[in-house]
Amino acid sequence: DVAWTVSAVETALDACLERLPSSLRRCIDLFYRDDRKTEEIAETLNSTREAVKKRLQRARTLLAECLRSKGLFGAVSPETTP
């Protein structure tokens, strides 16, 4: 097992976020960093709530795959969108 420091996890997560397509990264930023609801994100991006939910789901899947590829969180699975 690899011991991960908070700093190493943050670095890995930042690297994985950078690999996301910009449209997915924007949704993640608005949802998690700006604490926006999916309805608000849809309005901001001139999109539908369903499209935003799909983007968040895809982003979570890609982030989980990226983190697993780095040996982080072997059992990470994307959570569902509220």
mmCIF file of N, CA, C and O in Angstrom:
data_model
loop_
_atom_site.group_PDB
_atom_site.id
_atom_site.type_symbol
_atom_site.label_atom_id
_atom_site.label_comp_id
_atom_site.label_asym_id
_atom_site.label_seq_id
_atom_site.Cartn_x
_atom_site.Cartn_y
_atom_site.Cartn_z
ATOM 1 N N ASP A 1 0.832 -1.197 0.000
ATOM 2 C CA ASP A 1 0.000 0.000 0.000
ATOM 3 C C ASP A 1 0.873 1.256 0.000
ATOM 4 O O ASP A 1 1.891 1.320 0.658
ATOM 5 N N VAL A 2 0.377 2.252 -0.681
ATOM 6 C CA VAL A 2 1.077 3.528 -0.751
ATOM 7 C C VAL A 2 0.434 4.479 0.242
ATOM 8 O O VAL A 2 -0.774 4.596 0.316
ATOM 9 N N ALA A 3 1.258 5.147 1.030
ATOM 10 C CA ALA A 3 0.752 6.145 1.972
ATOM 11 C C ALA A 3 0.688 7.476 1.237
ATOM 12 O O ALA A 3 1.689 7.956 0.718
ATOM 13 N N TRP A 4 -0.486 8.063 1.182
ATOM 14 C CA TRP A 4 -0.687 9.326 0.474
ATOM 15 C C TRP A 4 -0.862 10.457 1.461
ATOM 16 O O TRP A 4 -1.668 10.375 2.371
ATOM 17 N N THR A 5 -0.126 11.530 1.256
ATOM 18 C CA THR A 5 -0.310 12.726 2.070
ATOM 19 C C THR A 5 -1.419 13.564 1.444
ATOM 20 O O THR A 5 -1.765 13.387 0.272
ATOM 21 N N VAL A 6 -1.962 14.468 2.213
ATOM 22 C CA VAL A 6 -3.003 15.358 1.698
ATOM 23 C C VAL A 6 -2.467 16.128 0.498
ATOM 24 O O VAL A 6 -3.138 16.284 -0.520
ATOM 25 N N SER A 7 -1.240 16.579 0.599
ATOM 26 C CA SER A 7 -0.618 17.330 -0.491
ATOM 27 C C SER A 7 -0.518 16.484 -1.761
ATOM 28 O O SER A 7 -0.785 16.971 -2.862
ATOM 29 N N ALA A 8 -0.141 15.225 -1.626
ATOM 30 C CA ALA A 8 -0.026 14.340 -2.783
ATOM 31 C C ALA A 8 -1.390 14.084 -3.416
ATOM 32 O O ALA A 8 -1.518 14.042 -4.641
ATOM 33 N N VAL A 9 -2.411 13.925 -2.583
ATOM 34 C CA VAL A 9 -3.767 13.717 -3.089
ATOM 35 C C VAL A 9 -4.238 14.965 -3.838
ATOM 36 O O VAL A 9 -4.798 14.874 -4.933
ATOM 37 N N GLU A 10 -4.010 16.136 -3.258
ATOM 38 C CA GLU A 10 -4.399 17.384 -3.916
ATOM 39 C C GLU A 10 -3.680 17.542 -5.256
ATOM 40 O O GLU A 10 -4.295 17.952 -6.242
ATOM 41 N N THR A 11 -2.411 17.218 -5.285
ATOM 42 C CA THR A 11 -1.632 17.315 -6.520
ATOM 43 C C THR A 11 -2.189 16.367 -7.582
ATOM 44 O O THR A 11 -2.354 16.746 -8.740
ATOM 45 N N ALA A 12 -2.489 15.139 -7.185
ATOM 46 C CA ALA A 12 -3.046 14.154 -8.119
ATOM 47 C C ALA A 12 -4.415 14.597 -8.616
ATOM 48 O O ALA A 12 -4.712 14.502 -9.813
ATOM 49 N N LEU A 13 -5.245 15.102 -7.714
ATOM 50 C CA LEU A 13 -6.576 15.557 -8.102
ATOM 51 C C LEU A 13 -6.483 16.744 -9.056
ATOM 52 O O LEU A 13 -7.186 16.791 -10.073
ATOM 53 N N ASP A 14 -5.605 17.684 -8.759
ATOM 54 C CA ASP A 14 -5.412 18.833 -9.659
ATOM 55 C C ASP A 14 -4.979 18.373 -11.049
ATOM 56 O O ASP A 14 -5.461 18.892 -12.061
ATOM 57 N N ALA A 15 -4.071 17.411 -11.098
ATOM 58 C CA ALA A 15 -3.601 16.896 -12.389
ATOM 59 C C ALA A 15 -4.744 16.236 -13.154
ATOM 60 O O ALA A 15 -4.885 16.428 -14.366
ATOM 61 N N CYS A 16 -5.575 15.489 -12.452
ATOM 62 C CA CYS A 16 -6.717 14.835 -13.094
ATOM 63 C C CYS A 16 -7.749 15.857 -13.555
ATOM 64 O O CYS A 16 -8.331 15.713 -14.637
ATOM 65 N N LEU A 17 -7.981 16.878 -12.760
ATOM 66 C CA LEU A 17 -8.909 17.934 -13.168
ATOM 67 C C LEU A 17 -8.424 18.630 -14.435
ATOM 68 O O LEU A 17 -9.225 18.946 -15.323
ATOM 69 N N GLU A 18 -7.127 18.855 -14.539
ATOM 70 C CA GLU A 18 -6.558 19.511 -15.720
ATOM 71 C C GLU A 18 -6.752 18.679 -16.983
ATOM 72 O O GLU A 18 -6.815 19.224 -18.075
ATOM 73 N N ARG A 19 -6.845 17.377 -16.821
ATOM 74 C CA ARG A 19 -7.016 16.482 -17.968
ATOM 75 C C ARG A 19 -8.447 16.454 -18.481
ATOM 76 O O ARG A 19 -8.692 15.977 -19.585
ATOM 77 N N LEU A 20 -9.384 16.938 -17.681
ATOM 78 C CA LEU A 20 -10.791 16.939 -18.112
ATOM 79 C C LEU A 20 -11.005 17.921 -19.261
ATOM 80 O O LEU A 20 -10.393 18.988 -19.293
ATOM 81 N N PRO A 21 -11.908 17.577 -20.176
ATOM 82 C CA PRO A 21 -12.311 18.569 -21.175
ATOM 83 C C PRO A 21 -12.868 19.802 -20.464
ATOM 84 O O PRO A 21 -13.462 19.688 -19.379
ATOM 85 N N SER A 22 -12.673 20.963 -21.058
ATOM 86 C CA SER A 22 -13.055 22.213 -20.391
ATOM 87 C C SER A 22 -14.536 22.265 -20.019
ATOM 88 O O SER A 22 -14.883 22.796 -18.968
ATOM 89 N N SER A 23 -15.411 21.699 -20.840
ATOM 90 C CA SER A 23 -16.845 21.745 -20.520
ATOM 91 C C SER A 23 -17.161 20.938 -19.262
ATOM 92 O O SER A 23 -18.014 21.335 -18.465
ATOM 93 N N LEU A 24 -16.457 19.837 -19.065
ATOM 94 C CA LEU A 24 -16.669 19.020 -17.865
ATOM 95 C C LEU A 24 -16.037 19.686 -16.650
ATOM 96 O O LEU A 24 -16.621 19.704 -15.563
ATOM 97 N N ARG A 25 -14.843 20.226 -16.850
ATOM 98 C CA ARG A 25 -14.156 20.903 -15.746
ATOM 99 C C ARG A 25 -14.963 22.105 -15.261
ATOM 100 O O ARG A 25 -15.072 22.358 -14.059
ATOM 101 N N ARG A 26 -15.568 22.832 -16.175
ATOM 102 C CA ARG A 26 -16.386 24.000 -15.814
ATOM 103 C C ARG A 26 -17.563 23.575 -14.932
ATOM 104 O O ARG A 26 -17.857 24.220 -13.931
ATOM 105 N N CYS A 27 -18.215 22.486 -15.294
ATOM 106 C CA CYS A 27 -19.336 21.984 -14.482
ATOM 107 C C CYS A 27 -18.867 21.585 -13.085
ATOM 108 O O CYS A 27 -19.520 21.904 -12.089
ATOM 109 N N ILE A 28 -17.735 20.890 -13.012
ATOM 110 C CA ILE A 28 -17.177 20.484 -11.718
ATOM 111 C C ILE A 28 -16.858 21.711 -10.869
ATOM 112 O O ILE A 28 -17.180 21.766 -9.678
ATOM 113 N N ASP A 29 -16.225 22.706 -11.487
ATOM 114 C CA ASP A 29 -15.890 23.938 -10.759
ATOM 115 C C ASP A 29 -17.137 24.617 -10.221
ATOM 116 O O ASP A 29 -17.174 25.025 -9.054
ATOM 117 N N LEU A 30 -18.135 24.757 -11.058
ATOM 118 C CA LEU A 30 -19.362 25.435 -10.619
ATOM 119 C C LEU A 30 -20.077 24.640 -9.527
ATOM 120 O O LEU A 30 -20.597 25.221 -8.564
ATOM 121 N N PHE A 31 -20.101 23.328 -9.655
ATOM 122 C CA PHE A 31 -20.835 22.496 -8.698
ATOM 123 C C PHE A 31 -20.111 22.397 -7.353
ATOM 124 O O PHE A 31 -20.721 22.599 -6.305
ATOM 125 N N TYR A 32 -18.813 22.099 -7.387
ATOM 126 C CA TYR A 32 -18.091 21.848 -6.140
ATOM 127 C C TYR A 32 -17.406 23.083 -5.564
ATOM 128 O O TYR A 32 -17.433 23.295 -4.360
ATOM 129 N N ARG A 33 -16.770 23.867 -6.388
ATOM 130 C CA ARG A 33 -16.048 25.028 -5.865
ATOM 131 C C ARG A 33 -16.967 26.215 -5.606
ATOM 132 O O ARG A 33 -16.778 26.945 -4.637
ATOM 133 N N ASP A 34 -17.934 26.414 -6.503
ATOM 134 C CA ASP A 34 -18.854 27.545 -6.347
ATOM 135 C C ASP A 34 -20.152 27.156 -5.647
ATOM 136 O O ASP A 34 -21.010 27.999 -5.429
ATOM 137 N N ASP A 35 -20.303 25.851 -5.343
ATOM 138 C CA ASP A 35 -21.471 25.334 -4.628
ATOM 139 C C ASP A 35 -22.782 25.707 -5.320
ATOM 140 O O ASP A 35 -23.738 26.108 -4.675
ATOM 141 N N ARG A 36 -22.791 25.576 -6.644
ATOM 142 C CA ARG A 36 -23.981 25.905 -7.416
ATOM 143 C C ARG A 36 -24.826 24.657 -7.639
ATOM 144 O O ARG A 36 -24.303 23.547 -7.727
ATOM 145 N N LYS A 37 -26.122 24.834 -7.735
ATOM 146 C CA LYS A 37 -27.045 23.734 -8.025
ATOM 147 C C LYS A 37 -27.052 23.473 -9.527
ATOM 148 O O LYS A 37 -26.712 24.344 -10.331
ATOM 149 N N THR A 38 -27.490 22.270 -9.898
ATOM 150 C CA THR A 38 -27.486 21.910 -11.311
ATOM 151 C C THR A 38 -28.366 22.852 -12.142
ATOM 152 O O THR A 38 -28.028 23.163 -13.279
ATOM 153 N N GLU A 39 -29.461 23.317 -11.572
ATOM 154 C CA GLU A 39 -30.332 24.252 -12.286
ATOM 155 C C GLU A 39 -29.605 25.569 -12.576
ATOM 156 O O GLU A 39 -29.724 26.136 -13.655
ATOM 157 N N GLU A 40 -28.842 26.035 -11.590
ATOM 158 C CA GLU A 40 -28.086 27.281 -11.751
ATOM 159 C C GLU A 40 -26.972 27.120 -12.789
ATOM 160 O O GLU A 40 -26.716 28.032 -13.589
ATOM 161 N N ILE A 41 -26.326 25.965 -12.761
ATOM 162 C CA ILE A 41 -25.260 25.702 -13.728
ATOM 163 C C ILE A 41 -25.840 25.672 -15.136
ATOM 164 O O ILE A 41 -25.268 26.245 -16.067
ATOM 165 N N ALA A 42 -26.974 25.005 -15.290
ATOM 166 C CA ALA A 42 -27.631 24.937 -16.601
ATOM 167 C C ALA A 42 -27.934 26.334 -17.127
ATOM 168 O O ALA A 42 -27.685 26.630 -18.298
ATOM 169 N N GLU A 43 -28.430 27.182 -16.258
ATOM 170 C CA GLU A 43 -28.748 28.552 -16.666
ATOM 171 C C GLU A 43 -27.471 29.303 -17.061
ATOM 172 O O GLU A 43 -27.428 29.978 -18.091
ATOM 173 N N THR A 44 -26.431 29.165 -16.265
ATOM 174 C CA THR A 44 -25.158 29.829 -16.539
ATOM 175 C C THR A 44 -24.571 29.387 -17.876
ATOM 176 O O THR A 44 -24.048 30.200 -18.633
ATOM 177 N N LEU A 45 -24.672 28.090 -18.162
ATOM 178 C CA LEU A 45 -24.071 27.532 -19.371
ATOM 179 C C LEU A 45 -25.033 27.485 -20.549
ATOM 180 O O LEU A 45 -24.693 26.937 -21.606
ATOM 181 N N ASN A 46 -26.235 28.034 -20.342
ATOM 182 C CA ASN A 46 -27.261 28.013 -21.392
ATOM 183 C C ASN A 46 -27.497 26.577 -21.875
ATOM 184 O O ASN A 46 -27.424 26.281 -23.065
ATOM 185 N N SER A 47 -27.735 25.712 -20.910
ATOM 186 C CA SER A 47 -27.897 24.290 -21.173
ATOM 187 C C SER A 47 -29.105 23.788 -20.396
ATOM 188 O O SER A 47 -29.823 24.575 -19.786
ATOM 189 N N THR A 48 -29.323 22.492 -20.413
ATOM 190 C CA THR A 48 -30.412 21.908 -19.632
ATOM 191 C C THR A 48 -29.840 21.280 -18.366
ATOM 192 O O THR A 48 -28.646 20.946 -18.299
ATOM 193 N N ARG A 49 -30.699 21.100 -17.394
ATOM 194 C CA ARG A 49 -30.287 20.456 -16.139
ATOM 195 C C ARG A 49 -29.808 19.030 -16.414
ATOM 196 O O ARG A 49 -28.825 18.568 -15.843
ATOM 197 N N GLU A 50 -30.501 18.341 -17.314
ATOM 198 C CA GLU A 50 -30.131 16.967 -17.646
ATOM 199 C C GLU A 50 -28.738 16.907 -18.264
ATOM 200 O O GLU A 50 -27.946 16.006 -17.968
ATOM 201 N N ALA A 51 -28.426 17.869 -19.143
ATOM 202 C CA ALA A 51 -27.097 17.903 -19.756
ATOM 203 C C ALA A 51 -26.014 18.160 -18.706
ATOM 204 O O ALA A 51 -24.937 17.555 -18.749
ATOM 205 N N VAL A 52 -26.310 19.036 -17.760
ATOM 206 C CA VAL A 52 -25.356 19.326 -16.684
ATOM 207 C C VAL A 52 -25.147 18.078 -15.832
ATOM 208 O O VAL A 52 -24.004 17.738 -15.494
ATOM 209 N N LYS A 53 -26.211 17.373 -15.501
ATOM 210 C CA LYS A 53 -26.086 16.151 -14.709
ATOM 211 C C LYS A 53 -25.242 15.112 -15.435
ATOM 212 O O LYS A 53 -24.408 14.439 -14.829
ATOM 213 N N LYS A 54 -25.416 14.984 -16.743
ATOM 214 C CA LYS A 54 -24.619 14.034 -17.525
ATOM 215 C C LYS A 54 -23.154 14.451 -17.554
ATOM 216 O O LYS A 54 -22.265 13.608 -17.464
ATOM 217 N N ARG A 55 -22.902 15.757 -17.687
ATOM 218 C CA ARG A 55 -21.518 16.238 -17.678
ATOM 219 C C ARG A 55 -20.851 15.955 -16.336
ATOM 220 O O ARG A 55 -19.696 15.548 -16.274
ATOM 221 N N LEU A 56 -21.579 16.193 -15.241
ATOM 222 C CA LEU A 56 -21.031 15.917 -13.914
ATOM 223 C C LEU A 56 -20.751 14.431 -13.745
ATOM 224 O O LEU A 56 -19.705 14.039 -13.216
ATOM 225 N N GLN A 57 -21.666 13.595 -14.213
ATOM 226 C CA GLN A 57 -21.481 12.155 -14.115
ATOM 227 C C GLN A 57 -20.253 11.719 -14.914
ATOM 228 O O GLN A 57 -19.429 10.945 -14.430
ATOM 229 N N ARG A 58 -20.121 12.232 -16.123
ATOM 230 C CA ARG A 58 -18.971 11.883 -16.962
ATOM 231 C C ARG A 58 -17.670 12.378 -16.332
ATOM 232 O O ARG A 58 -16.663 11.664 -16.314
ATOM 233 N N ALA A 59 -17.696 13.595 -15.790
ATOM 234 C CA ALA A 59 -16.507 14.144 -15.144
ATOM 235 C C ALA A 59 -16.089 13.296 -13.950
ATOM 236 O O ALA A 59 -14.900 13.006 -13.764
ATOM 237 N N ARG A 60 -17.045 12.890 -13.138
ATOM 238 C CA ARG A 60 -16.737 12.049 -11.976
ATOM 239 C C ARG A 60 -16.133 10.725 -12.403
ATOM 240 O O ARG A 60 -15.197 10.215 -11.769
ATOM 241 N N THR A 61 -16.686 10.146 -13.455
ATOM 242 C CA THR A 61 -16.166 8.874 -13.961
ATOM 243 C C THR A 61 -14.725 9.034 -14.425
ATOM 244 O O THR A 61 -13.854 8.227 -14.083
ATOM 245 N N LEU A 62 -14.456 10.087 -15.196
ATOM 246 C CA LEU A 62 -13.096 10.333 -15.684
ATOM 247 C C LEU A 62 -12.131 10.628 -14.540
ATOM 248 O O LEU A 62 -10.981 10.167 -14.557
ATOM 249 N N LEU A 63 -12.590 11.389 -13.542
ATOM 250 C CA LEU A 63 -11.734 11.674 -12.387
ATOM 251 C C LEU A 63 -11.412 10.395 -11.614
ATOM 252 O O LEU A 63 -10.262 10.179 -11.212
ATOM 253 N N ALA A 64 -12.408 9.553 -11.419
ATOM 254 C CA ALA A 64 -12.186 8.297 -10.698
ATOM 255 C C ALA A 64 -11.195 7.419 -11.459
ATOM 256 O O ALA A 64 -10.282 6.833 -10.860
ATOM 257 N N GLU A 65 -11.349 7.330 -12.783
ATOM 258 C CA GLU A 65 -10.426 6.535 -13.597
ATOM 259 C C GLU A 65 -9.015 7.095 -13.506
ATOM 260 O O GLU A 65 -8.042 6.336 -13.384
ATOM 261 N N CYS A 66 -8.893 8.400 -13.573
ATOM 262 C CA CYS A 66 -7.574 9.045 -13.496
ATOM 263 C C CYS A 66 -6.922 8.785 -12.140
ATOM 264 O O CYS A 66 -5.745 8.431 -12.070
ATOM 265 N N LEU A 67 -7.681 8.954 -11.074
ATOM 266 C CA LEU A 67 -7.132 8.734 -9.729
ATOM 267 C C LEU A 67 -6.736 7.275 -9.531
ATOM 268 O O LEU A 67 -5.697 6.979 -8.937
ATOM 269 N N ARG A 68 -7.553 6.354 -10.053
ATOM 270 C CA ARG A 68 -7.204 4.932 -9.968
ATOM 271 C C ARG A 68 -5.913 4.653 -10.732
ATOM 272 O O ARG A 68 -5.069 3.882 -10.279
ATOM 273 N N SER A 69 -5.752 5.299 -11.900
ATOM 274 C CA SER A 69 -4.546 5.068 -12.705
ATOM 275 C C SER A 69 -3.294 5.567 -11.988
ATOM 276 O O SER A 69 -2.190 5.119 -12.277
ATOM 277 N N LYS A 70 -3.464 6.492 -11.055
ATOM 278 C CA LYS A 70 -2.351 7.015 -10.269
ATOM 279 C C LYS A 70 -2.146 6.218 -8.987
ATOM 280 O O LYS A 70 -1.325 6.574 -8.149
ATOM 281 N N GLY A 71 -2.949 5.163 -8.811
ATOM 282 C CA GLY A 71 -2.819 4.326 -7.632
ATOM 283 C C GLY A 71 -3.544 4.866 -6.414
ATOM 284 O O GLY A 71 -3.358 4.396 -5.299
ATOM 285 N N LEU A 72 -4.376 5.861 -6.639
ATOM 286 C CA LEU A 72 -5.124 6.486 -5.554
ATOM 287 C C LEU A 72 -6.510 5.878 -5.469
ATOM 288 O O LEU A 72 -7.173 5.700 -6.486
ATOM 289 N N PHE A 73 -6.966 5.600 -4.295
ATOM 290 C CA PHE A 73 -8.349 5.190 -4.088
ATOM 291 C C PHE A 73 -8.753 4.069 -5.034
ATOM 292 O O PHE A 73 -9.617 4.248 -5.890
ATOM 293 N N GLY A 74 -8.177 2.921 -4.874
ATOM 294 C CA GLY A 74 -8.472 1.783 -5.733
ATOM 295 C C GLY A 74 -9.932 1.487 -5.885
ATOM 296 O O GLY A 74 -10.367 0.976 -6.909
ATOM 297 N N ALA A 75 -10.737 1.830 -4.909
ATOM 298 C CA ALA A 75 -12.157 1.520 -4.974
ATOM 299 C C ALA A 75 -13.018 2.746 -5.236
ATOM 300 O O ALA A 75 -14.219 2.716 -5.020
ATOM 301 N N VAL A 76 -12.421 3.823 -5.714
ATOM 302 C CA VAL A 76 -13.198 5.040 -5.953
ATOM 303 C C VAL A 76 -14.231 4.778 -7.025
ATOM 304 O O VAL A 76 -13.946 4.191 -8.050
ATOM 305 N N SER A 77 -15.440 5.193 -6.759
ATOM 306 C CA SER A 77 -16.477 5.127 -7.784
ATOM 307 C C SER A 77 -17.235 6.438 -7.768
ATOM 308 O O SER A 77 -17.430 7.040 -6.709
ATOM 309 N N PRO A 78 -17.640 6.906 -8.939
ATOM 310 C CA PRO A 78 -18.320 8.204 -9.002
ATOM 311 C C PRO A 78 -19.631 8.170 -8.235
ATOM 312 O O PRO A 78 -20.371 7.186 -8.318
ATOM 313 N N GLU A 79 -19.892 9.222 -7.512
ATOM 314 C CA GLU A 79 -21.169 9.309 -6.799
ATOM 315 C C GLU A 79 -22.229 9.816 -7.760
ATOM 316 O O GLU A 79 -21.934 10.353 -8.801
ATOM 317 N N THR A 80 -23.472 9.623 -7.398
ATOM 318 C CA THR A 80 -24.556 10.096 -8.245
ATOM 319 C C THR A 80 -24.800 11.572 -7.978
ATOM 320 O O THR A 80 -24.523 12.082 -6.915
ATOM 321 N N THR A 81 -25.343 12.236 -8.977
ATOM 322 C CA THR A 81 -25.663 13.650 -8.851
ATOM 323 C C THR A 81 -26.932 13.801 -8.028
ATOM 324 O O THR A 81 -27.912 13.113 -8.276
ATOM 325 N N PRO A 82 -26.909 14.686 -7.041
ATOM 326 C CA PRO A 82 -28.123 14.890 -6.233
ATOM 327 C C PRO A 82 -29.234 15.491 -7.060
ATOM 328 O O PRO A 82 -29.050 16.122 -8.034
#
